[in-house]
Coordinates of C-alpha atoms in Angstrom, one line a residue:
Chain S
M1 CA 113.4 115.6 124.3
F2 CA 111.7 117.2 121.3
G3 CA 113.8 119.8 119.5
R4 CA 116.9 120.3 117.4
Y5 CA 120.4 119.1 118.3
K6 CA 123.8 119.7 116.9
G7 CA 126.8 117.4 117.3
T8 CA 126.7 114.9 120.2
F9 CA 123.9 114.9 122.7
R10 CA 122.1 112.6 125.1
R11 CA 118.4 112.8 126.2
E12 CA 116.8 110.4 128.5
S13 CA 113.2 110.3 129.8
G14 CA 111.9 107.2 131.5
E15 CA 112.2 104.3 129.2
I16 CA 113.3 106.4 126.3
L17 CA 117.0 107.2 125.5
V18 CA 118.1 109.1 122.5
E19 CA 121.7 110.0 121.9
V20 CA 124.3 110.9 119.3
E21 CA 127.8 109.9 120.4
E22 CA 131.2 109.8 118.8
D23 CA 132.5 106.2 118.8
D24 CA 136.0 105.7 117.4
G25 CA 135.7 108.8 115.3
L26 CA 132.3 107.9 114.0
L27 CA 129.1 109.8 114.9
T28 CA 126.6 107.3 116.0
Y29 CA 122.8 107.8 116.6
R30 CA 121.5 105.4 119.2
R31 CA 118.0 105.0 120.6
R32 CA 116.5 102.8 123.2
C33 CA 112.8 102.6 123.8
G34 CA 111.6 99.9 126.2
G35 CA 113.3 96.8 125.1
D36 CA 113.7 98.0 121.6
K37 CA 117.1 99.4 120.3
F38 CA 118.2 101.1 117.2
E39 CA 121.5 102.4 115.9
R40 CA 122.8 104.2 112.9
I41 CA 126.2 105.6 112.0
L42 CA 126.0 109.2 110.7
V43 CA 128.4 110.4 108.1
A44 CA 127.9 114.1 108.4
T45 CA 129.8 117.3 109.0
M46 CA 127.2 119.8 109.9
A47 CA 124.1 117.7 110.4
E48 CA 121.4 118.6 112.8
V49 CA 119.2 116.0 114.5
I50 CA 115.6 116.8 114.9
I51 CA 113.3 114.9 117.2
N52 CA 109.6 115.7 117.1
P53 CA 106.2 114.0 117.1
V54 CA 105.1 112.7 113.7
E55 CA 101.9 111.3 112.2
P56 CA 101.1 108.2 114.3
V57 CA 100.6 105.7 111.5
N58 CA 104.1 104.2 111.1
L59 CA 104.5 101.5 113.7
P60 CA 105.2 98.7 113.9
K61 CA 105.5 99.3 110.2
D62 CA 104.0 101.6 107.6
I63 CA 100.8 100.0 106.2
T64 CA 98.3 102.8 106.1
N65 CA 97.9 106.6 105.9
F66 CA 94.8 106.7 108.0
L67 CA 94.1 107.3 111.7
M68 CA 90.9 106.4 113.4
I69 CA 90.0 107.8 116.8
E70 CA 87.1 106.1 118.5
F71 CA 85.3 107.8 121.3
P72 CA 82.1 107.5 123.4
P73 CA 79.0 108.3 121.2
V74 CA 78.3 112.0 120.8
M75 CA 74.8 113.2 119.7
I76 CA 74.9 116.4 117.7
E77 CA 71.8 118.4 116.9
P78 CA 71.2 119.8 113.4
G79 CA 73.3 122.9 112.7
A80 CA 75.3 122.6 115.9
S81 CA 79.0 123.0 116.1
R82 CA 81.2 122.2 119.1
T83 CA 84.9 122.0 119.9
V84 CA 85.9 119.1 122.1
Y85 CA 89.3 117.5 122.9
L86 CA 90.4 113.9 122.0
K87 CA 93.6 112.1 122.7
F88 CA 95.8 110.6 120.0
P89 CA 98.9 108.4 120.1
V90 CA 102.3 110.0 119.8
E91 CA 105.1 108.6 117.6
F92 CA 108.6 110.0 117.7
G93 CA 110.3 110.9 114.4
V94 CA 114.0 111.5 114.3
F95 CA 115.3 113.4 111.3
V96 CA 118.8 114.4 110.1
E97 CA 118.9 117.7 108.3
S98 CA 121.7 119.2 106.3
A99 CA 121.7 122.4 104.2
R100 CA 120.5 120.4 101.2
D101 CA 118.2 117.7 102.5
I102 CA 116.2 116.2 105.4
E103 CA 115.8 112.5 106.0
V104 CA 114.0 110.2 108.5
V105 CA 116.4 108.2 110.6
D106 CA 114.1 106.5 113.1
I107 CA 110.5 106.3 114.2
F108 CA 109.6 104.9 117.6
A109 CA 107.0 105.0 120.3
P110 CA 106.7 103.8 123.9
T111 CA 103.1 102.7 123.3
T112 CA 101.6 99.7 121.6
Q113 CA 99.6 100.0 118.4
K114 CA 96.3 98.6 117.1
Y115 CA 94.8 98.7 113.6
T116 CA 91.3 98.3 112.4
L117 CA 89.2 98.1 109.3
Y118 CA 87.0 101.1 108.4
G119 CA 84.4 100.1 105.9
T120 CA 84.0 96.7 104.2
P121 CA 86.9 94.3 103.5
N122 CA 86.6 94.8 99.7
R123 CA 86.2 98.6 99.7
G124 CA 87.2 99.9 103.1
L125 CA 90.6 100.8 104.4
I126 CA 93.0 99.9 107.2
A127 CA 93.5 102.6 109.8
R128 CA 95.6 103.0 112.9
W129 CA 93.1 102.7 115.8
Y130 CA 93.1 104.7 119.0
G131 CA 90.4 105.0 121.7
S132 CA 89.8 108.3 123.5
E133 CA 87.4 109.9 125.9
V134 CA 85.8 113.1 124.9
Y135 CA 87.0 116.1 126.9
A136 CA 85.5 119.6 127.2
E137 CA 88.9 121.1 128.2
I138 CA 92.5 120.2 127.2
P139 CA 93.1 117.0 129.2
E140 CA 96.2 116.0 131.1
V141 CA 98.4 113.8 128.9
D142 CA 101.8 112.1 129.2
L143 CA 103.9 114.2 126.7
Y144 CA 105.6 111.2 125.2
R145 CA 102.6 108.9 124.9
E146 CA 99.5 110.9 124.0
G147 CA 98.7 114.1 122.2
V148 CA 95.6 116.3 122.4
M149 CA 93.5 116.9 119.4
E150 CA 91.3 120.0 119.3
F151 CA 88.3 118.5 117.4
T152 CA 85.5 120.7 116.1
I153 CA 82.4 118.8 115.0
T154 CA 79.8 120.6 112.9
N155 CA 76.5 119.0 111.9
T156 CA 75.3 120.4 108.6
Y157 CA 72.8 117.7 108.2
R158 CA 69.1 118.3 108.9
E159 CA 68.8 115.6 111.6
W160 CA 70.4 114.6 114.8
V161 CA 73.6 112.5 114.2
E162 CA 75.5 110.2 116.5
V163 CA 79.2 110.2 116.0
S164 CA 81.7 107.9 117.8
R165 CA 84.6 107.7 115.5
A166 CA 86.7 110.0 113.2
V167 CA 88.9 108.8 110.4
F168 CA 91.7 111.1 109.3
R169 CA 94.1 111.1 106.4
S170 CA 97.5 111.3 108.1
V171 CA 99.2 113.2 105.3
D172 CA 97.1 116.2 106.2
M173 CA 98.0 116.0 109.9
K174 CA 99.7 119.1 111.4
I175 CA 101.3 118.4 114.7
Y176 CA 102.6 121.0 117.2
Y177 CA 104.5 120.5 120.4
G178 CA 105.3 122.4 123.5
D179 CA 104.1 121.5 127.0
F180 CA 102.1 118.8 125.2
V181 CA 101.7 117.4 121.7
A182 CA 98.7 118.8 119.8
S183 CA 96.8 118.9 116.6
T184 CA 93.7 120.6 115.4
A185 CA 91.1 118.8 113.4
T186 CA 87.6 119.3 112.1
M187 CA 84.7 117.1 111.2
R188 CA 81.8 118.3 109.1
V189 CA 78.8 115.9 109.1
V190 CA 77.0 116.1 105.8
G191 CA 74.7 113.1 106.1
P192 CA 73.6 110.4 108.5
N193 CA 76.6 108.3 107.7
I194 CA 78.9 110.7 105.9
A195 CA 81.3 113.3 107.2
E196 CA 84.4 115.2 106.0
T197 CA 87.4 115.3 108.2
D198 CA 90.5 117.6 107.8
F199 CA 93.3 119.1 109.8
I200 CA 93.9 122.8 110.4
D201 CA 97.4 124.2 110.3
A202 CA 97.2 126.0 113.7
P203 CA 98.1 125.0 117.2
P204 CA 95.4 124.9 119.9
R205 CA 97.6 127.2 122.0
P206 CA 99.9 130.0 120.7
G207 CA 103.7 129.5 121.0
M208 CA 103.8 125.8 120.1
V209 CA 106.4 124.5 117.7
K210 CA 105.4 122.9 114.5
S211 CA 106.6 119.4 113.8
I212 CA 108.3 118.3 110.6
E213 CA 105.9 116.0 108.9
L214 CA 107.0 112.6 107.7
Y215 CA 105.3 113.0 104.3
T216 CA 107.2 116.2 103.7
A217 CA 110.5 114.7 104.7
R218 CA 109.8 111.7 102.5
K219 CA 109.0 114.1 99.6
I220 CA 105.6 112.5 99.1
S221 CA 103.2 114.8 97.4
A222 CA 99.7 114.8 98.7
L223 CA 97.2 114.9 95.9
S224 CA 94.1 115.5 97.9
R225 CA 93.2 117.1 101.2
G226 CA 90.8 115.8 103.9
Y227 CA 89.0 112.6 104.0
L228 CA 85.4 111.7 103.3
M229 CA 84.1 109.2 105.8
E230 CA 81.4 107.3 103.9
W231 CA 81.4 104.1 105.9
G232 CA 79.5 105.3 108.9
L233 CA 80.2 107.6 111.9
S234 CA 79.5 105.2 114.7
Chain W
M1 CA 142.0 110.6 49.0
F2 CA 139.0 109.4 51.0
N3 CA 135.8 110.2 49.1
L4 CA 132.9 110.1 51.6
T5 CA 130.2 110.7 49.0
A6 CA 131.5 107.8 46.9
V7 CA 131.5 105.5 49.9
M8 CA 128.0 106.5 50.9
E9 CA 126.7 105.9 47.4
T10 CA 128.3 102.5 47.1
P11 CA 125.5 100.0 46.3
L12 CA 125.2 97.0 48.4
G13 CA 123.7 95.0 45.6
V14 CA 120.3 94.5 47.3
A15 CA 117.3 96.4 45.9
G16 CA 119.3 99.5 45.3
I17 CA 120.4 100.0 48.9
T18 CA 123.5 101.9 49.4
I19 CA 125.8 102.1 52.4
G20 CA 124.5 105.6 53.0
S21 CA 120.9 104.6 53.0
L22 CA 121.6 101.7 55.3
L23 CA 123.5 104.1 57.6
F24 CA 120.6 106.6 57.5
F25 CA 118.2 103.7 58.2
T26 CA 120.2 102.7 61.3
L27 CA 120.6 106.3 62.4
I28 CA 116.9 107.0 62.3
L29 CA 116.2 103.8 64.2
V30 CA 118.8 104.6 66.8
I31 CA 117.5 108.1 67.2
G32 CA 114.0 106.7 67.4
V33 CA 114.9 104.3 70.1
L34 CA 116.8 107.0 72.0
I35 CA 113.8 109.3 71.8
A36 CA 111.5 106.5 72.9
R37 CA 113.7 105.7 75.9
I38 CA 113.9 109.4 76.9
V39 CA 110.2 110.0 76.5
S40 CA 109.2 106.7 78.3
I41 CA 111.5 107.5 81.2
N42 CA 109.9 110.9 81.5
V43 CA 106.4 109.5 81.1
R44 CA 107.1 107.0 83.9
R45 CA 108.5 109.7 86.1
A46 CA 105.6 112.1 85.4
L47 CA 103.0 109.3 86.1
S48 CA 104.8 107.9 89.2
E49 CA 102.5 109.6 91.7
R50 CA 99.4 109.6 89.5
L51 CA 99.0 106.1 88.3
P52 CA 99.4 102.7 89.9
A53 CA 102.5 100.8 88.8
N54 CA 100.5 98.4 86.6
E55 CA 98.9 101.1 84.4
R56 CA 102.0 103.2 84.5
E57 CA 104.2 100.4 83.1
L58 CA 101.6 99.6 80.4
F59 CA 101.3 103.2 79.3
T60 CA 105.1 103.6 79.3
K61 CA 105.5 100.5 77.2
L62 CA 102.8 101.7 74.8
V63 CA 104.6 105.0 74.4
Y64 CA 108.0 103.4 74.0
Y65 CA 106.9 100.8 71.3
G66 CA 104.8 103.4 69.6
I67 CA 107.7 105.7 69.0
V68 CA 110.0 102.8 68.0
I69 CA 107.4 101.7 65.4
L70 CA 107.0 105.2 64.1
A71 CA 110.8 105.5 63.8
F72 CA 110.9 102.2 61.9
L73 CA 108.2 103.3 59.5
A74 CA 110.0 106.6 59.0
A75 CA 113.3 104.8 58.3
L76 CA 111.9 102.2 55.9
P77 CA 112.0 104.5 52.8
Q78 CA 115.8 104.6 53.2
L79 CA 115.7 100.9 52.3
S80 CA 113.6 101.7 49.2
V81 CA 110.6 100.1 50.8
D82 CA 107.4 101.5 49.4
L83 CA 104.9 101.9 52.3
S84 CA 101.9 102.1 49.9
G85 CA 102.9 98.7 48.6
L86 CA 103.3 97.5 52.1
L87 CA 99.7 98.5 52.8
V88 CA 98.4 96.2 50.1
A89 CA 100.8 93.4 51.0
G90 CA 100.1 94.0 54.6
G91 CA 96.4 93.4 54.1
I92 CA 97.0 90.0 52.6
A93 CA 99.9 89.2 55.0
G94 CA 97.6 90.3 57.9
I95 CA 95.1 87.7 57.0
V96 CA 97.7 85.0 56.7
I97 CA 99.5 86.1 59.9
G98 CA 96.2 86.5 61.7
F99 CA 95.4 82.8 61.1
A100 CA 98.9 81.8 61.9
S101 CA 99.1 83.8 65.1
Q102 CA 95.7 83.2 66.6
S103 CA 97.1 82.4 70.0
V104 CA 99.3 85.5 69.9
I105 CA 96.3 87.7 69.1
S106 CA 94.2 85.8 71.7
N107 CA 96.9 86.4 74.3
L108 CA 97.2 90.1 73.3
I109 CA 93.4 90.7 73.6
S110 CA 93.3 88.8 76.9
G111 CA 96.2 90.9 78.1
L112 CA 94.3 94.1 77.3
F113 CA 91.2 92.8 79.0
L114 CA 93.3 91.9 82.1
M115 CA 94.7 95.4 82.1
F116 CA 91.3 97.0 81.9
E117 CA 89.4 94.6 84.2
R118 CA 92.3 94.6 86.7
P119 CA 91.6 91.4 88.6
I120 CA 95.3 91.4 89.4
R121 CA 97.9 94.0 89.8
I122 CA 101.7 94.0 90.0
G123 CA 102.7 92.9 93.5
D124 CA 99.5 91.0 94.2
N125 CA 99.6 87.5 95.7
I126 CA 97.5 85.3 93.5
N127 CA 96.7 81.8 92.5
V128 CA 96.0 81.1 88.9
S129 CA 96.2 77.9 86.9
D130 CA 97.5 76.1 90.0
V131 CA 100.4 78.6 90.3
T132 CA 100.6 80.6 93.5
G133 CA 102.9 83.6 93.9
S134 CA 103.2 87.3 93.5
V135 CA 102.6 89.1 90.2
E136 CA 105.9 90.4 88.8
D137 CA 104.7 91.9 85.6
I138 CA 101.6 91.9 83.4
R139 CA 102.9 92.1 79.8
V140 CA 101.1 92.4 76.6
L141 CA 101.2 88.7 75.9
S142 CA 101.9 87.1 79.2
T143 CA 101.8 87.5 82.9
V144 CA 105.0 86.8 85.0
I145 CA 104.6 85.3 88.4
K146 CA 107.3 84.8 91.0
T147 CA 106.3 81.9 93.2
F148 CA 106.9 82.1 96.9
D149 CA 109.9 79.8 96.3
G150 CA 111.4 82.5 94.1
I151 CA 110.6 80.6 90.8
Y152 CA 109.9 82.6 87.6
I153 CA 106.8 81.4 85.8
R154 CA 105.4 82.9 82.7
I155 CA 101.7 82.3 82.0
P156 CA 100.1 83.3 78.6
N157 CA 97.5 85.9 79.2
E158 CA 94.8 83.8 77.5
K159 CA 95.3 81.2 80.2
V160 CA 95.2 83.8 83.0
F161 CA 92.1 85.4 81.6
T162 CA 90.2 82.2 81.2
S163 CA 91.2 80.6 84.5
N164 CA 89.8 81.1 88.0
I165 CA 91.9 83.8 89.6
T166 CA 92.3 83.9 93.4
N167 CA 93.7 87.2 94.4
Y168 CA 94.7 87.0 98.1
V169 CA 95.2 90.7 98.5
H170 CA 92.5 92.2 96.4
N171 CA 90.5 93.1 99.5
V172 CA 92.2 95.3 102.1
A173 CA 91.4 92.7 104.9
R174 CA 91.1 89.0 105.1
R175 CA 90.3 86.4 107.7
F176 CA 92.2 83.3 108.7
A177 CA 91.4 80.6 111.3
Y178 CA 93.1 78.4 113.8
L179 CA 91.8 75.2 115.3
I180 CA 92.9 74.7 118.9
S181 CA 92.1 71.7 121.0
I182 CA 92.1 71.7 124.8
R183 CA 91.5 68.9 127.3
Y184 CA 88.0 68.1 128.5
Q185 CA 89.0 69.0 132.1
D186 CA 90.2 72.4 131.0
D187 CA 88.0 75.5 131.3
A188 CA 87.0 76.5 127.8
D189 CA 85.7 79.9 128.9
L190 CA 89.1 80.7 130.4
A191 CA 90.9 79.4 127.2
I192 CA 88.7 81.7 125.1
R193 CA 89.4 84.7 127.3
I194 CA 93.2 84.0 127.2
A195 CA 93.2 83.5 123.4
K196 CA 91.3 86.8 123.0
E197 CA 93.8 88.6 125.2
V198 CA 96.7 87.3 123.2
I199 CA 95.1 88.3 119.9
E200 CA 94.4 91.8 121.4
T201 CA 98.1 92.4 121.8
H202 CA 98.9 92.0 118.2
P203 CA 98.8 95.3 116.3
F204 CA 97.7 93.8 113.0
A205 CA 95.0 91.5 114.4
L206 CA 92.3 93.9 113.5
R207 CA 90.1 95.4 116.2
N208 CA 87.2 95.6 113.7
P209 CA 86.0 93.1 112.5
S210 CA 86.7 91.7 115.9
P211 CA 88.3 88.3 116.4
S212 CA 86.1 85.4 117.3
V213 CA 87.0 82.5 119.5
F214 CA 84.4 79.8 120.3
V215 CA 83.9 76.1 121.1
D216 CA 83.3 74.7 117.7
N217 CA 82.8 71.0 118.5
L218 CA 83.5 68.3 121.0
G219 CA 86.2 66.1 119.5
D220 CA 87.4 62.6 120.2
D221 CA 90.4 63.8 122.2
G222 CA 89.4 67.2 123.4
V223 CA 87.3 70.3 123.1
N224 CA 88.0 72.0 119.8
L225 CA 88.1 75.8 119.7
T226 CA 88.0 77.8 116.5
V227 CA 89.7 81.1 116.3
Y228 CA 88.9 83.6 113.6
I229 CA 91.1 86.6 113.1
W230 CA 90.9 89.4 110.6
A231 CA 94.2 91.0 109.4
P232 CA 95.3 93.4 106.7
A233 CA 95.4 91.4 103.5
R234 CA 99.1 92.2 102.9
N235 CA 100.2 91.3 106.5
W236 CA 97.9 88.4 107.3
W237 CA 100.7 85.8 107.0
E238 CA 102.9 87.4 109.6
V239 CA 100.0 87.7 112.0
R240 CA 99.1 84.0 111.4
T241 CA 102.6 82.8 112.0
D242 CA 103.1 85.0 115.0
L243 CA 100.0 84.5 117.0
L244 CA 99.4 80.7 117.1
W245 CA 102.5 79.9 119.2
K246 CA 101.8 82.9 121.5
I247 CA 98.3 81.6 122.1
K248 CA 99.6 78.1 122.8
K249 CA 102.2 79.4 125.3
A250 CA 99.6 81.6 127.0
L251 CA 97.2 78.6 127.4
E252 CA 100.0 76.4 128.8
E253 CA 101.0 79.2 131.3
N254 CA 97.5 79.0 132.6
G255 CA 97.4 75.3 133.0
I256 CA 95.5 74.6 129.8
E257 CA 97.0 72.0 127.6
I258 CA 96.7 70.6 124.1
P259 CA 95.4 67.0 124.5
F260 CA 97.2 64.0 123.1
P261 CA 95.1 61.5 121.0
Q262 CA 93.7 59.0 123.4
R263 CA 91.2 56.1 123.3
T264 CA 89.3 54.5 126.2
V265 CA 89.0 50.7 125.8
W266 CA 86.3 48.8 127.6
F267 CA 86.6 45.0 128.1
P268 CA 83.4 43.0 128.5
E269 CA 85.2 40.6 130.9
R270 CA 87.0 41.9 134.0
L271 CA 90.7 42.0 133.4
E272 CA 92.9 40.3 135.9
V273 CA 96.5 41.3 136.3
E274 CA 98.7 38.3 136.8
Q275 CA 101.3 38.9 139.4
R276 CA 104.5 37.5 138.0
P277 CA 107.3 36.6 140.3
A278 CA 110.1 39.0 140.4
V279 CA 113.2 38.0 138.4
E280 CA 115.6 36.3 140.5
E281 CA 118.6 38.3 141.4
K282 CA 121.7 37.0 139.8

């Protein structure tokens, strides 16, 4: 289903249907996902429709730019570095692209969403929450529901540190797709309760296609990169 | 033949002002306003990603009025106004105006403090001076609030600054509560579990701080449960309005009902029910 489409097309997978049809001379984008439906008339001559996974922080509506992945506690010895794999939720972004511009038409997902508070109510932030196990190898995932995050934790602190959550700034997120949806992230522990997280612009496997990011399509300029987790790591 | 120079030099009869000087005065002012507008638009655009709307609007206004005032001062000599004389007169006038416009100055200073202390921002839902609504604008002298009924209310900044301000969205998350009664014969543990399951399904009922459901007290008519839910401060109302009915329906689907008010009456003497003869059939 992910990819670029010209003119009319129809793609269906399980409970998801995405199509562009010509109705009474009007090009119409139509989507069904579970019980949810969406429709837009496209006035375009040479438009391309692009469907790809996007930063999973937009549903049911856009209230934050942060993603928190919670996982079983991991103890890391001082100076150690290890790459593990986590799962993250997948959201579909549908874009229309012309020679001059690209715009978001629709965002949807077959999964439910949950949000959480990271930090205190007065100084913390709201983040999209997702629970994952910790995998040593790339786990099996449902392509349209979950992605795989290659996650490298490095403990630069002088003591053992326990980590059970990672908070990311979604505007930094680089997503790739192929046989599965993937992203590559890092966490550098700098204190008992402080760590820096960031994304790397490289797929975990070669040959994967890079997704168009929402913040790029929306022309939002990112002023800073990475996120400093200062409200605890577990 | 039309003589432009003669027309321009035609005196208006007021303090030696000619048509030409009046035109120049107007021209300088218009150019000043145009420059102010162009500069302020560009300042707003340049700061759109860097400053919050509140500070951005304040800075833009300062730039705009600063340029307009400069243009006005630059244009004044065209009307034969001596600025050095103005300074002396301005000093005396300043004292007089200062006394006369105490409340204006007070509002101005309060406005500046409000902008620096930032207890409220444009778009915040607040309660101040018994007015509840969202902040539309924080001006130099007043704050404009749009109530949830869509009513425009202007509050002088002095009043805003000296009043208790409740900002409902200052923190990123807030808690709200439901009180739910169930009958005494219903299983309170089951009711708590069902309520938690329903809350879990709502995306914006925050996972952390986790919701809390417990038996709060034993009431006259039933067992009273209290439900505490944390939600993003800007979305708490939609969570509140969405969840209560869902919890009620889920409880009823599991045979747990909301009790009606009831009273048990005890009589010291045994009551006897008098058997009345049936009404004769006509």
